[in-house]
Amino acid sequence: MKTVIGALISASIFAYSLASGNSPSTNKIAKDGLPAPDLSANYTYEAHNLPDHYKTPELLDEFNEPKSNPLTNAGASLGRVLFYDKRLSINNTTSCASCHIQANNFSDPVRQSKGFNGRLTSLHSMSLTNIRYFKSGHGFWTERVDSLEKQALRPIIDQTEMGTQDIPELLKELENTGFYPELFERAFGTAEITPARIGFALTQFERSLVSSTSKFDKALQADKMEDVLTKEEILGYALFGGAPIQVLERNNLANLPSMGCNQCHQTAAMVLVGGKTNNGINGGYGQFKVPSLRNIEVSAPYMHDGRFPTLLRVIEHYMENIEDGPDTDNRLRINNDPTQQFERFRRSSEEQDAIIAFLKTLTDKEFLTDPKFSDPFNWPKADSK
Ligand code: HEC
Ligand code: HEC
């Protein structure tokens, strides 16, 4: 009797698996006894379908992919698994995604992130969105690492982030999972697992993180932006700077002085072309990389040290708290003139709200929930289909 029921159950599981398109032998535990990833879906990471506003000469020039590490679907798929795999930390508790969370724009909602041993990072976790559009390819707030490929290995041996993982030990650990050798073979032609290949795959996954399906993208693609953006959002765009002149004229905003945010948060990718600078914080000392403002609504707190909890605090900073120092950018001065004082952009609370409304048009729900960027160790629930 027992065996009949058993046979019925396994027959129905088999039928269910066929119906849902999954292989019947989906194993959630790997050979090493730790979680295995769900590899049943084949996702496309190569960015063939980016909208035209991402294909401008300026942005093509910022693209930091080296010839030695072109983005492929197999490479980024491997990178995704590594990115979410806690095996990369010394005590199997922390993955890259512990501090770079998809729903939070691949940043972390806390000011300082917790590492593998509960110790805190000194700076705020950086958003990884649109990281491919930083020509120098340098990594970290101070750009102290000279390539993203090298950068990707740093957290693994960082004493705060993931522990001083012994690399030969880690390579053995990955081999013993059973599933990694095949993923490396698909990505790089042979099953060999090397530190360089780990760095390459992680970086390919990072470079696939392009946000191009927000309300702002739809506005850039529309015949008339007003068909997509509200009056308040258009006002915010005018204040941010960089809105097309026809849009400004149609909305009687052509004479409104903008706050020139677009001088440093440039192009449709919302990145600083040409590297790092100081925006009048830290006493004007030090230059910092500027992560893309894409999805900025969900990556609070803001700045390298996470000093501002809200976008309103950020706007207030640019309105009245710019600090003068050796590194403060002259683009913050009146007419960008080094001999002039800083612009004191007094804006009504209505206008402050409008800039924030505009910044929120950069939120891209599709990107923030896209399964191809999600945790492969998080298996879909059997009853969710
Ligand atoms: C404990 C939290 C934590 C973990 C784990 C972590 N990071 Fe980070 N990450 C940060 C912080 C904080 C920064 C900014 C550090 C700085 O500038 O000093 C950062 C910066 C970065 C940057 C630089 C972004 C840029 O635009 O320059 C990249 C890339 C990155 N991390 C990738 C990864 C990868 C890949 C992993 C896993 C191998 C990982 N991180 C694990 C917290 C973390
Ligand atoms: C002179 C260049 C410059 C101008 C002009 C400028 N910014 Fe920035 N912005 C920066 C830099 C540099 C950073 C990163 C600073 C840091 O982390 O220390 C930054 C960071 C930000 C951040 C936080 C990003 C993050 O990931 O934490 C927001 C939001 C922001 N700026 C919005 C604006 C707005 C809105 C305006 C216009 C009112 C503006 N910026 C004008 C240079 C500039």
PDB file of N, CA, C and O in Angstrom, residues 79-151:
ATOM      1  N   GLY A  79      28.292  34.408 -12.841  1.00  0.00           N
ATOM      2  CA  GLY A  79      28.516  35.546 -11.950  1.00  0.00           C
ATOM      3  C   GLY A  79      27.357  35.730 -10.981  1.00  0.00           C
ATOM      4  O   GLY A  79      27.555  36.016  -9.800  1.00  0.00           O
ATOM      5  N   ARG A  80      26.144  35.534 -11.482  1.00  0.00           N
ATOM      6  CA  ARG A  80      24.964  35.667 -10.610  1.00  0.00           C
ATOM      7  C   ARG A  80      25.025  34.653  -9.474  1.00  0.00           C
ATOM      8  O   ARG A  80      24.758  34.984  -8.311  1.00  0.00           O
ATOM      9  N   VAL A  81      25.381  33.401  -9.788  1.00  0.00           N
ATOM     10  CA  VAL A  81      25.437  32.369  -8.749  1.00  0.00           C
ATOM     11  C   VAL A  81      26.510  32.732  -7.719  1.00  0.00           C
ATOM     12  O   VAL A  81      26.276  32.682  -6.504  1.00  0.00           O
ATOM     13  N   LEU A  82      27.676  33.154  -8.189  1.00  0.00           N
ATOM     14  CA  LEU A  82      28.755  33.538  -7.266  1.00  0.00           C
ATOM     15  C   LEU A  82      28.322  34.713  -6.395  1.00  0.00           C
ATOM     16  O   LEU A  82      28.605  34.763  -5.196  1.00  0.00           O
ATOM     17  N   PHE A  83      27.633  35.680  -7.019  1.00  0.00           N
ATOM     18  CA  PHE A  83      27.219  36.895  -6.325  1.00  0.00           C
ATOM     19  C   PHE A  83      26.318  36.578  -5.125  1.00  0.00           C
ATOM     20  O   PHE A  83      26.365  37.247  -4.095  1.00  0.00           O
ATOM     21  N   TYR A  84      25.502  35.533  -5.283  1.00  0.00           N
ATOM     22  CA  TYR A  84      24.555  35.183  -4.222  1.00  0.00           C
ATOM     23  C   TYR A  84      25.041  34.033  -3.344  1.00  0.00           C
ATOM     24  O   TYR A  84      24.320  33.586  -2.458  1.00  0.00           O
ATOM     25  N   ASP A  85      26.242  33.527  -3.585  1.00  0.00           N
ATOM     26  CA  ASP A  85      26.699  32.326  -2.886  1.00  0.00           C
ATOM     27  C   ASP A  85      27.459  32.677  -1.600  1.00  0.00           C
ATOM     28  O   ASP A  85      28.508  33.326  -1.641  1.00  0.00           O
ATOM     29  N   LYS A  86      26.922  32.215  -0.463  1.00  0.00           N
ATOM     30  CA  LYS A  86      27.559  32.501   0.832  1.00  0.00           C
ATOM     31  C   LYS A  86      28.845  31.720   1.016  1.00  0.00           C
ATOM     32  O   LYS A  86      29.629  32.022   1.924  1.00  0.00           O
ATOM     33  N   ARG A  87      29.075  30.715   0.163  1.00  0.00           N
ATOM     34  CA  ARG A  87      30.354  29.971   0.256  1.00  0.00           C
ATOM     35  C   ARG A  87      31.549  30.911   0.082  1.00  0.00           C
ATOM     36  O   ARG A  87      32.653  30.576   0.486  1.00  0.00           O
ATOM     37  N   LEU A  88      31.325  32.057  -0.557  1.00  0.00           N
ATOM     38  CA  LEU A  88      32.447  32.960  -0.804  1.00  0.00           C
ATOM     39  C   LEU A  88      32.967  33.610   0.474  1.00  0.00           C
ATOM     40  O   LEU A  88      34.062  34.168   0.481  1.00  0.00           O
ATOM     41  N   SER A  89      32.185  33.574   1.547  1.00  0.00           N
ATOM     42  CA  SER A  89      32.691  34.144   2.801  1.00  0.00           C
ATOM     43  C   SER A  89      33.314  33.030   3.643  1.00  0.00           C
ATOM     44  O   SER A  89      33.012  31.851   3.453  1.00  0.00           O
ATOM     45  N   ILE A  90      34.140  33.422   4.566  1.00  0.00           N
ATOM     46  CA  ILE A  90      34.944  32.426   5.280  1.00  0.00           C
ATOM     47  C   ILE A  90      34.078  31.477   6.111  1.00  0.00           C
ATOM     48  O   ILE A  90      34.376  30.307   6.232  1.00  0.00           O
ATOM     49  N   ASN A  91      32.946  31.975   6.641  1.00  0.00           N
ATOM     50  CA  ASN A  91      32.113  31.072   7.449  1.00  0.00           C
ATOM     51  C   ASN A  91      30.751  30.817   6.808  1.00  0.00           C
ATOM     52  O   ASN A  91      29.776  30.495   7.484  1.00  0.00           O
ATOM     53  N   ASN A  92      30.692  30.980   5.483  1.00  0.00           N
ATOM     54  CA  ASN A  92      29.478  30.677   4.707  1.00  0.00           C
ATOM     55  C   ASN A  92      28.225  31.401   5.199  1.00  0.00           C
ATOM     56  O   ASN A  92      27.134  30.854   5.195  1.00  0.00           O
ATOM     57  N   THR A  93      28.396  32.657   5.640  1.00  0.00           N
ATOM     58  CA  THR A  93      27.237  33.410   6.128  1.00  0.00           C
ATOM     59  C   THR A  93      26.918  34.629   5.269  1.00  0.00           C
ATOM     60  O   THR A  93      25.829  35.190   5.365  1.00  0.00           O
ATOM     61  N   THR A  94      27.882  35.060   4.458  1.00  0.00           N
ATOM     62  CA  THR A  94      27.734  36.346   3.797  1.00  0.00           C
ATOM     63  C   THR A  94      27.999  36.195   2.306  1.00  0.00           C
ATOM     64  O   THR A  94      28.956  35.538   1.910  1.00  0.00           O
ATOM     65  N   SER A  95      27.137  36.794   1.487  1.00  0.00           N
ATOM     66  CA  SER A  95      27.399  36.838   0.048  1.00  0.00           C
ATOM     67  C   SER A  95      27.503  38.300  -0.357  1.00  0.00           C
ATOM     68  O   SER A  95      27.238  39.194   0.449  1.00  0.00           O
ATOM     69  N   CYS A  96      27.875  38.530  -1.608  1.00  0.00           N
ATOM     70  CA  CYS A  96      27.913  39.911  -2.103  1.00  0.00           C
ATOM     71  C   CYS A  96      26.545  40.556  -1.894  1.00  0.00           C
ATOM     72  O   CYS A  96      26.432  41.726  -1.543  1.00  0.00           O
ATOM     73  N   ALA A  97      25.499  39.745  -2.111  1.00  0.00           N
ATOM     74  CA  ALA A  97      24.128  40.270  -2.041  1.00  0.00           C
ATOM     75  C   ALA A  97      23.695  40.613  -0.627  1.00  0.00           C
ATOM     76  O   ALA A  97      22.644  41.228  -0.441  1.00  0.00           O
ATOM     77  N   SER A  98      24.491  40.220   0.385  1.00  0.00           N
ATOM     78  CA  SER A  98      24.142  40.626   1.744  1.00  0.00           C
ATOM     79  C   SER A  98      24.192  42.147   1.861  1.00  0.00           C
ATOM     80  O   SER A  98      23.445  42.734   2.638  1.00  0.00           O
ATOM     81  N   CYS A  99      25.081  42.779   1.108  1.00  0.00           N
ATOM     82  CA  CYS A  99      25.245  44.235   1.183  1.00  0.00           C
ATOM     83  C   CYS A  99      24.859  44.936  -0.121  1.00  0.00           C
ATOM     84  O   CYS A  99      24.821  46.160  -0.174  1.00  0.00           O
ATOM     85  N   HIS A 100      24.646  44.168  -1.177  1.00  0.00           N
ATOM     86  CA  HIS A 100      24.221  44.742  -2.464  1.00  0.00           C
ATOM     87  C   HIS A 100      22.897  44.071  -2.819  1.00  0.00           C
ATOM     88  O   HIS A 100      22.863  43.045  -3.485  1.00  0.00           O
ATOM     89  N   ILE A 101      21.800  44.656  -2.323  1.00  0.00           N
ATOM     90  CA  ILE A 101      20.481  44.019  -2.347  1.00  0.00           C
ATOM     91  C   ILE A 101      19.671  44.539  -3.535  1.00  0.00           C
ATOM     92  O   ILE A 101      19.527  45.753  -3.715  1.00  0.00           O
ATOM     93  N   GLN A 102      19.163  43.598  -4.332  1.00  0.00           N
ATOM     94  CA  GLN A 102      18.469  43.990  -5.569  1.00  0.00           C
ATOM     95  C   GLN A 102      17.365  45.018  -5.318  1.00  0.00           C
ATOM     96  O   GLN A 102      17.291  46.035  -6.003  1.00  0.00           O
ATOM     97  N   ALA A 103      16.486  44.747  -4.331  1.00  0.00           N
ATOM     98  CA  ALA A 103      15.360  45.657  -4.079  1.00  0.00           C
ATOM     99  C   ALA A 103      15.833  47.041  -3.653  1.00  0.00           C
ATOM    100  O   ALA A 103      15.089  48.020  -3.745  1.00  0.00           O
ATOM    101  N   ASN A 104      17.077  47.127  -3.177  1.00  0.00           N
ATOM    102  CA  ASN A 104      17.653  48.410  -2.767  1.00  0.00           C
ATOM    103  C   ASN A 104      18.681  48.906  -3.773  1.00  0.00           C
ATOM    104  O   ASN A 104      19.707  49.494  -3.399  1.00  0.00           O
ATOM    105  N   ASN A 105      18.434  48.627  -5.047  1.00  0.00           N
ATOM    106  CA  ASN A 105      19.313  49.148  -6.095  1.00  0.00           C
ATOM    107  C   ASN A 105      20.735  48.602  -5.950  1.00  0.00           C
ATOM    108  O   ASN A 105      21.706  49.277  -6.221  1.00  0.00           O
ATOM    109  N   PHE A 106      20.851  47.369  -5.464  1.00  0.00           N
ATOM    110  CA  PHE A 106      22.153  46.734  -5.243  1.00  0.00           C
ATOM    111  C   PHE A 106      23.027  47.548  -4.306  1.00  0.00           C
ATOM    112  O   PHE A 106      24.246  47.590  -4.434  1.00  0.00           O
ATOM    113  N   SER A 107      22.345  48.215  -3.344  1.00  0.00           N
ATOM    114  CA  SER A 107      23.027  48.889  -2.254  1.00  0.00           C
ATOM    115  C   SER A 107      22.435  48.304  -0.971  1.00  0.00           C
ATOM    116  O   SER A 107      21.843  47.222  -1.011  1.00  0.00           O
ATOM    117  N   ASP A 108      22.600  48.989   0.148  1.00  0.00           N
ATOM    118  CA  ASP A 108      22.161  48.450   1.425  1.00  0.00           C
ATOM    119  C   ASP A 108      21.418  49.552   2.191  1.00  0.00           C
ATOM    120  O   ASP A 108      21.929  50.669   2.291  1.00  0.00           O
ATOM    121  N   PRO A 109      20.216  49.280   2.718  1.00  0.00           N
ATOM    122  CA  PRO A 109      19.462  50.338   3.396  1.00  0.00           C
ATOM    123  C   PRO A 109      20.075  50.811   4.710  1.00  0.00           C
ATOM    124  O   PRO A 109      19.622  51.799   5.271  1.00  0.00           O
ATOM    125  N   VAL A 110      21.086  50.109   5.226  1.00  0.00           N
ATOM    126  CA  VAL A 110      21.710  50.614   6.453  1.00  0.00           C
ATOM    127  C   VAL A 110      22.940  51.442   6.096  1.00  0.00           C
ATOM    128  O   VAL A 110      23.552  51.262   5.048  1.00  0.00           O
ATOM    129  N   ARG A 111      23.279  52.356   6.996  1.00  0.00           N
ATOM    130  CA  ARG A 111      24.365  53.289   6.712  1.00  0.00           C
ATOM    131  C   ARG A 111      25.701  52.554   6.577  1.00  0.00           C
ATOM    132  O   ARG A 111      26.505  52.835   5.695  1.00  0.00           O
ATOM    133  N   GLN A 112      25.950  51.630   7.483  1.00  0.00           N
ATOM    134  CA  GLN A 112      27.149  50.793   7.407  1.00  0.00           C
ATOM    135  C   GLN A 112      26.693  49.345   7.372  1.00  0.00           C
ATOM    136  O   GLN A 112      25.878  48.927   8.196  1.00  0.00           O
ATOM    137  N   SER A 113      27.244  48.573   6.429  1.00  0.00           N
ATOM    138  CA  SER A 113      26.791  47.185   6.268  1.00  0.00           C
ATOM    139  C   SER A 113      27.481  46.269   7.260  1.00  0.00           C
ATOM    140  O   SER A 113      28.623  46.505   7.661  1.00  0.00           O
ATOM    141  N   LYS A 114      26.762  45.196   7.625  1.00  0.00           N
ATOM    142  CA  LYS A 114      27.339  44.179   8.497  1.00  0.00           C
ATOM    143  C   LYS A 114      28.093  43.158   7.678  1.00  0.00           C
ATOM    144  O   LYS A 114      27.550  42.589   6.738  1.00  0.00           O
ATOM    145  N   GLY A 115      29.322  42.904   8.058  1.00  0.00           N
ATOM    146  CA  GLY A 115      30.114  41.887   7.371  1.00  0.00           C
ATOM    147  C   GLY A 115      29.915  40.516   7.974  1.00  0.00           C
ATOM    148  O   GLY A 115      29.010  40.310   8.791  1.00  0.00           O
ATOM    149  N   PHE A 116      30.802  39.577   7.626  1.00  0.00           N
ATOM    150  CA  PHE A 116      30.623  38.175   7.994  1.00  0.00           C
ATOM    151  C   PHE A 116      30.670  37.937   9.502  1.00  0.00           C
ATOM    152  O   PHE A 116      30.134  36.968  10.001  1.00  0.00           O
ATOM    153  N   ASN A 117      31.324  38.848  10.216  1.00  0.00           N
ATOM    154  CA  ASN A 117      31.476  38.633  11.660  1.00  0.00           C
ATOM    155  C   ASN A 117      30.749  39.689  12.464  1.00  0.00           C
ATOM    156  O   ASN A 117      31.035  39.895  13.630  1.00  0.00           O
ATOM    157  N   GLY A 118      29.805  40.382  11.801  1.00  0.00           N
ATOM    158  CA  GLY A 118      29.049  41.407  12.500  1.00  0.00           C
ATOM    159  C   GLY A 118      29.748  42.750  12.535  1.00  0.00           C
ATOM    160  O   GLY A 118      29.169  43.736  12.968  1.00  0.00           O
ATOM    161  N   ARG A 119      31.016  42.797  12.073  1.00  0.00           N
ATOM    162  CA  ARG A 119      31.694  44.098  12.037  1.00  0.00           C
ATOM    163  C   ARG A 119      31.124  44.962  10.923  1.00  0.00           C
ATOM    164  O   ARG A 119      30.653  44.452   9.911  1.00  0.00           O
ATOM    165  N   LEU A 120      31.191  46.283  11.119  1.00  0.00           N
ATOM    166  CA  LEU A 120      30.563  47.190  10.161  1.00  0.00           C
ATOM    167  C   LEU A 120      31.572  47.735   9.157  1.00  0.00           C
ATOM    168  O   LEU A 120      32.729  48.000   9.500  1.00  0.00           O
ATOM    169  N   THR A 121      31.114  47.911   7.912  1.00  0.00           N
ATOM    170  CA  THR A 121      31.962  48.575   6.924  1.00  0.00           C
ATOM    171  C   THR A 121      32.059  50.051   7.308  1.00  0.00           C
ATOM    172  O   THR A 121      31.150  50.590   7.941  1.00  0.00           O
ATOM    173  N   SER A 122      33.161  50.704   6.923  1.00  0.00           N
ATOM    174  CA  SER A 122      33.277  52.107   7.310  1.00  0.00           C
ATOM    175  C   SER A 122      32.428  53.004   6.412  1.00  0.00           C
ATOM    176  O   SER A 122      31.970  54.055   6.848  1.00  0.00           O
ATOM    177  N   LEU A 123      32.186  52.593   5.171  1.00  0.00           N
ATOM    178  CA  LEU A 123      31.414  53.434   4.257  1.00  0.00           C
ATOM    179  C   LEU A 123      30.112  52.749   3.848  1.00  0.00           C
ATOM    180  O   LEU A 123      29.927  51.558   4.063  1.00  0.00           O
ATOM    181  N   HIS A 124      29.226  53.554   3.239  1.00  0.00           N
ATOM    182  CA  HIS A 124      27.941  53.004   2.782  1.00  0.00           C
ATOM    183  C   HIS A 124      28.164  52.131   1.551  1.00  0.00           C
ATOM    184  O   HIS A 124      28.980  52.455   0.694  1.00  0.00           O
ATOM    185  N   SER A 125      27.422  51.024   1.477  1.00  0.00           N
ATOM    186  CA  SER A 125      27.527  50.138   0.319  1.00  0.00           C
ATOM    187  C   SER A 125      27.111  50.881  -0.955  1.00  0.00           C
ATOM    188  O   SER A 125      26.145  51.634  -0.951  1.00  0.00           O
ATOM    189  N   MET A 126      27.880  50.677  -2.027  1.00  0.00           N
ATOM    190  CA  MET A 126      27.602  51.413  -3.271  1.00  0.00           C
ATOM    191  C   MET A 126      26.598  50.669  -4.132  1.00  0.00           C
ATOM    192  O   MET A 126      26.668  49.451  -4.258  1.00  0.00           O
ATOM    193  N   SER A 127      25.718  51.416  -4.760  1.00  0.00           N
ATOM    194  CA  SER A 127      24.832  50.815  -5.758  1.00  0.00           C
ATOM    195  C   SER A 127      25.692  50.322  -6.924  1.00  0.00           C
ATOM    196  O   SER A 127      26.668  50.969  -7.311  1.00  0.00           O
ATOM    197  N   LEU A 128      25.362  49.163  -7.484  1.00  0.00           N
ATOM    198  CA  LEU A 128      26.139  48.633  -8.610  1.00  0.00           C
ATOM    199  C   LEU A 128      25.447  48.891  -9.950  1.00  0.00           C
ATOM    200  O   LEU A 128      25.948  48.503 -10.997  1.00  0.00           O
ATOM    201  N   THR A 129      24.289  49.557  -9.907  1.00  0.00           N
ATOM    202  CA  THR A 129      23.524  49.787 -11.134  1.00  0.00           C
ATOM    203  C   THR A 129      24.286  50.707 -12.098  1.00  0.00           C
ATOM    204  O   THR A 129      24.842  51.715 -11.674  1.00  0.00           O
ATOM    205  N   ASN A 130      24.302  50.330 -13.368  1.00  0.00           N
ATOM    206  CA  ASN A 130      24.986  51.098 -14.421  1.00  0.00           C
ATOM    207  C   ASN A 130      26.481  51.248 -14.178  1.00  0.00           C
ATOM    208  O   ASN A 130      27.119  52.166 -14.693  1.00  0.00           O
ATOM    209  N   ILE A 131      27.055  50.330 -13.435  1.00  0.00           N
ATOM    210  CA  ILE A 131      28.487  50.381 -13.126  1.00  0.00           C
ATOM    211  C   ILE A 131      29.322  50.231 -14.396  1.00  0.00           C
ATOM    212  O   ILE A 131      30.486  50.610 -14.432  1.00  0.00           O
ATOM    213  N   ARG A 132      28.702  49.714 -15.461  1.00  0.00           N
ATOM    214  CA  ARG A 132      29.452  49.571 -16.718  1.00  0.00           C
ATOM    215  C   ARG A 132      29.762  50.914 -17.362  1.00  0.00           C
ATOM    216  O   ARG A 132      30.587  51.001 -18.266  1.00  0.00           O
ATOM    217  N   TYR A 133      29.075  51.989 -16.911  1.00  0.00           N
ATOM    218  CA  TYR A 133      29.305  53.296 -17.549  1.00  0.00           C
ATOM    219  C   TYR A 133      30.215  54.192 -16.721  1.00  0.00           C
ATOM    220  O   TYR A 133      29.870  55.318 -16.378  1.00  0.00           O
ATOM    221  N   PHE A 134      31.365  53.668 -16.338  1.00  0.00           N
ATOM    222  CA  PHE A 134      32.383  54.483 -15.670  1.00  0.00           C
ATOM    223  C   PHE A 134      33.680  54.167 -16.369  1.00  0.00           C
ATOM    224  O   PHE A 134      34.301  53.147 -16.092  1.00  0.00           O
ATOM    225  N   LYS A 135      34.060  55.022 -17.297  1.00  0.00           N
ATOM    226  CA  LYS A 135      35.131  54.706 -18.219  1.00  0.00           C
ATOM    227  C   LYS A 135      36.370  54.145 -17.539  1.00  0.00           C
ATOM    228  O   LYS A 135      36.947  53.165 -17.990  1.00  0.00           O
ATOM    229  N   SER A 136      36.765  54.756 -16.431  1.00  0.00           N
ATOM    230  CA  SER A 136      38.011  54.334 -15.797  1.00  0.00           C
ATOM    231  C   SER A 136      37.898  52.890 -15.326  1.00  0.00           C
ATOM    232  O   SER A 136      38.889  52.188 -15.217  1.00  0.00           O
ATOM    233  N   GLY A 137      36.671  52.456 -15.037  1.00  0.00           N
ATOM    234  CA  GLY A 137      36.495  51.112 -14.511  1.00  0.00           C
ATOM    235  C   GLY A 137      37.033  50.965 -13.094  1.00  0.00           C
ATOM    236  O   GLY A 137      37.143  49.873 -12.566  1.00  0.00           O
ATOM    237  N   HIS A 138      37.384  52.098 -12.459  1.00  0.00           N
ATOM    238  CA  HIS A 138      37.918  52.033 -11.099  1.00  0.00           C
ATOM    239  C   HIS A 138      36.808  51.681 -10.113  1.00  0.00           C
ATOM    240  O   HIS A 138      35.645  51.959 -10.368  1.00  0.00           O
ATOM    241  N   GLY A 139      37.207  51.096  -8.986  1.00  0.00           N
ATOM    242  CA  GLY A 139      36.189  50.681  -8.030  1.00  0.00           C
ATOM    243  C   GLY A 139      36.331  51.373  -6.681  1.00  0.00           C
ATOM    244  O   GLY A 139      37.409  51.831  -6.312  1.00  0.00           O
ATOM    245  N   PHE A 140      35.227  51.455  -5.956  1.00  0.00           N
ATOM    246  CA  PHE A 140      35.075  52.032  -4.617  1.00  0.00           C
ATOM    247  C   PHE A 140      34.849  53.536  -4.654  1.00  0.00           C
ATOM    248  O   PHE A 140      35.119  54.200  -5.646  1.00  0.00           O
ATOM    249  N   TRP A 141      34.380  54.079  -3.544  1.00  0.00           N
ATOM    250  CA  TRP A 141      34.048  55.505  -3.455  1.00  0.00           C
ATOM    251  C   TRP A 141      35.244  56.375  -3.820  1.00  0.00           C
ATOM    252  O   TRP A 141      35.092  57.424  -4.433  1.00  0.00           O
ATOM    253  N   THR A 142      36.438  55.951  -3.404  1.00  0.00           N
ATOM    254  CA  THR A 142      37.606  56.778  -3.687  1.00  0.00           C
ATOM    255  C   THR A 142      38.333  56.287  -4.939  1.00  0.00           C
ATOM    256  O   THR A 142      39.432  56.754  -5.237  1.00  0.00           O
ATOM    257  N   GLU A 143      37.730  55.344  -5.654  1.00  0.00           N
ATOM    258  CA  GLU A 143      38.315  54.775  -6.872  1.00  0.00           C
ATOM    259  C   GLU A 143      39.693  54.187  -6.617  1.00  0.00           C
ATOM    260  O   GLU A 143      40.584  54.265  -7.444  1.00  0.00           O
ATOM    261  N   ARG A 144      39.859  53.564  -5.422  1.00  0.00           N
ATOM    262  CA  ARG A 144      41.204  53.122  -5.110  1.00  0.00           C
ATOM    263  C   ARG A 144      41.583  51.785  -5.748  1.00  0.00           C
ATOM    264  O   ARG A 144      42.731  51.375  -5.659  1.00  0.00           O
ATOM    265  N   VAL A 145      40.651  51.109  -6.386  1.00  0.00           N
ATOM    266  CA  VAL A 145      41.009  49.869  -7.082  1.00  0.00           C
ATOM    267  C   VAL A 145      40.902  50.118  -8.576  1.00  0.00           C
ATOM    268  O   VAL A 145      39.933  50.713  -9.039  1.00  0.00           O
ATOM    269  N   ASP A 146      41.924  49.686  -9.345  1.00  0.00           N
ATOM    270  CA  ASP A 146      41.983  50.177 -10.716  1.00  0.00           C
ATOM    271  C   ASP A 146      41.257  49.342 -11.762  1.00  0.00           C
ATOM    272  O   ASP A 146      41.255  49.694 -12.927  1.00  0.00           O
ATOM    273  N   SER A 147      40.611  48.240 -11.386  1.00  0.00           N
ATOM    274  CA  SER A 147      39.716  47.609 -12.354  1.00  0.00           C
ATOM    275  C   SER A 147      38.629  46.853 -11.614  1.00  0.00           C
ATOM    276  O   SER A 147      38.840  46.358 -10.503  1.00  0.00           O
ATOM    277  N   LEU A 148      37.458  46.777 -12.221  1.00  0.00           N
ATOM    278  CA  LEU A 148      36.341  46.085 -11.579  1.00  0.00           C
ATOM    279  C   LEU A 148      36.629  44.600 -11.470  1.00  0.00           C
ATOM    280  O   LEU A 148      36.198  43.939 -10.528  1.00  0.00           O
ATOM    281  N   GLU A 149      37.380  44.071 -12.434  1.00  0.00           N
ATOM    282  CA  GLU A 149      37.729  42.651 -12.393  1.00  0.00           C
ATOM    283  C   GLU A 149      38.514  42.336 -11.118  1.00  0.00           C
ATOM    284  O   GLU A 149      38.285  41.325 -10.466  1.00  0.00           O
ATOM    285  N   LYS A 150      39.460  43.218 -10.761  1.00  0.00           N
ATOM    286  CA  LYS A 150      40.235  43.012  -9.525  1.00  0.00           C
ATOM    287  C   LYS A 150      39.381  43.322  -8.311  1.00  0.00           C
ATOM    288  O   LYS A 150      39.474  42.672  -7.276  1.00  0.00           O
ATOM    289  N   GLN A 151      38.538  44.347  -8.474  1.00  0.00           N
ATOM    290  CA  GLN A 151      37.706  44.788  -7.358  1.00  0.00           C
ATOM    291  C   GLN A 151      36.829  43.645  -6.841  1.00  0.00           C
ATOM    292  O   GLN A 151      36.643  43.493  -5.643  1.00  0.00           O
TER     293      GLN A 151
END
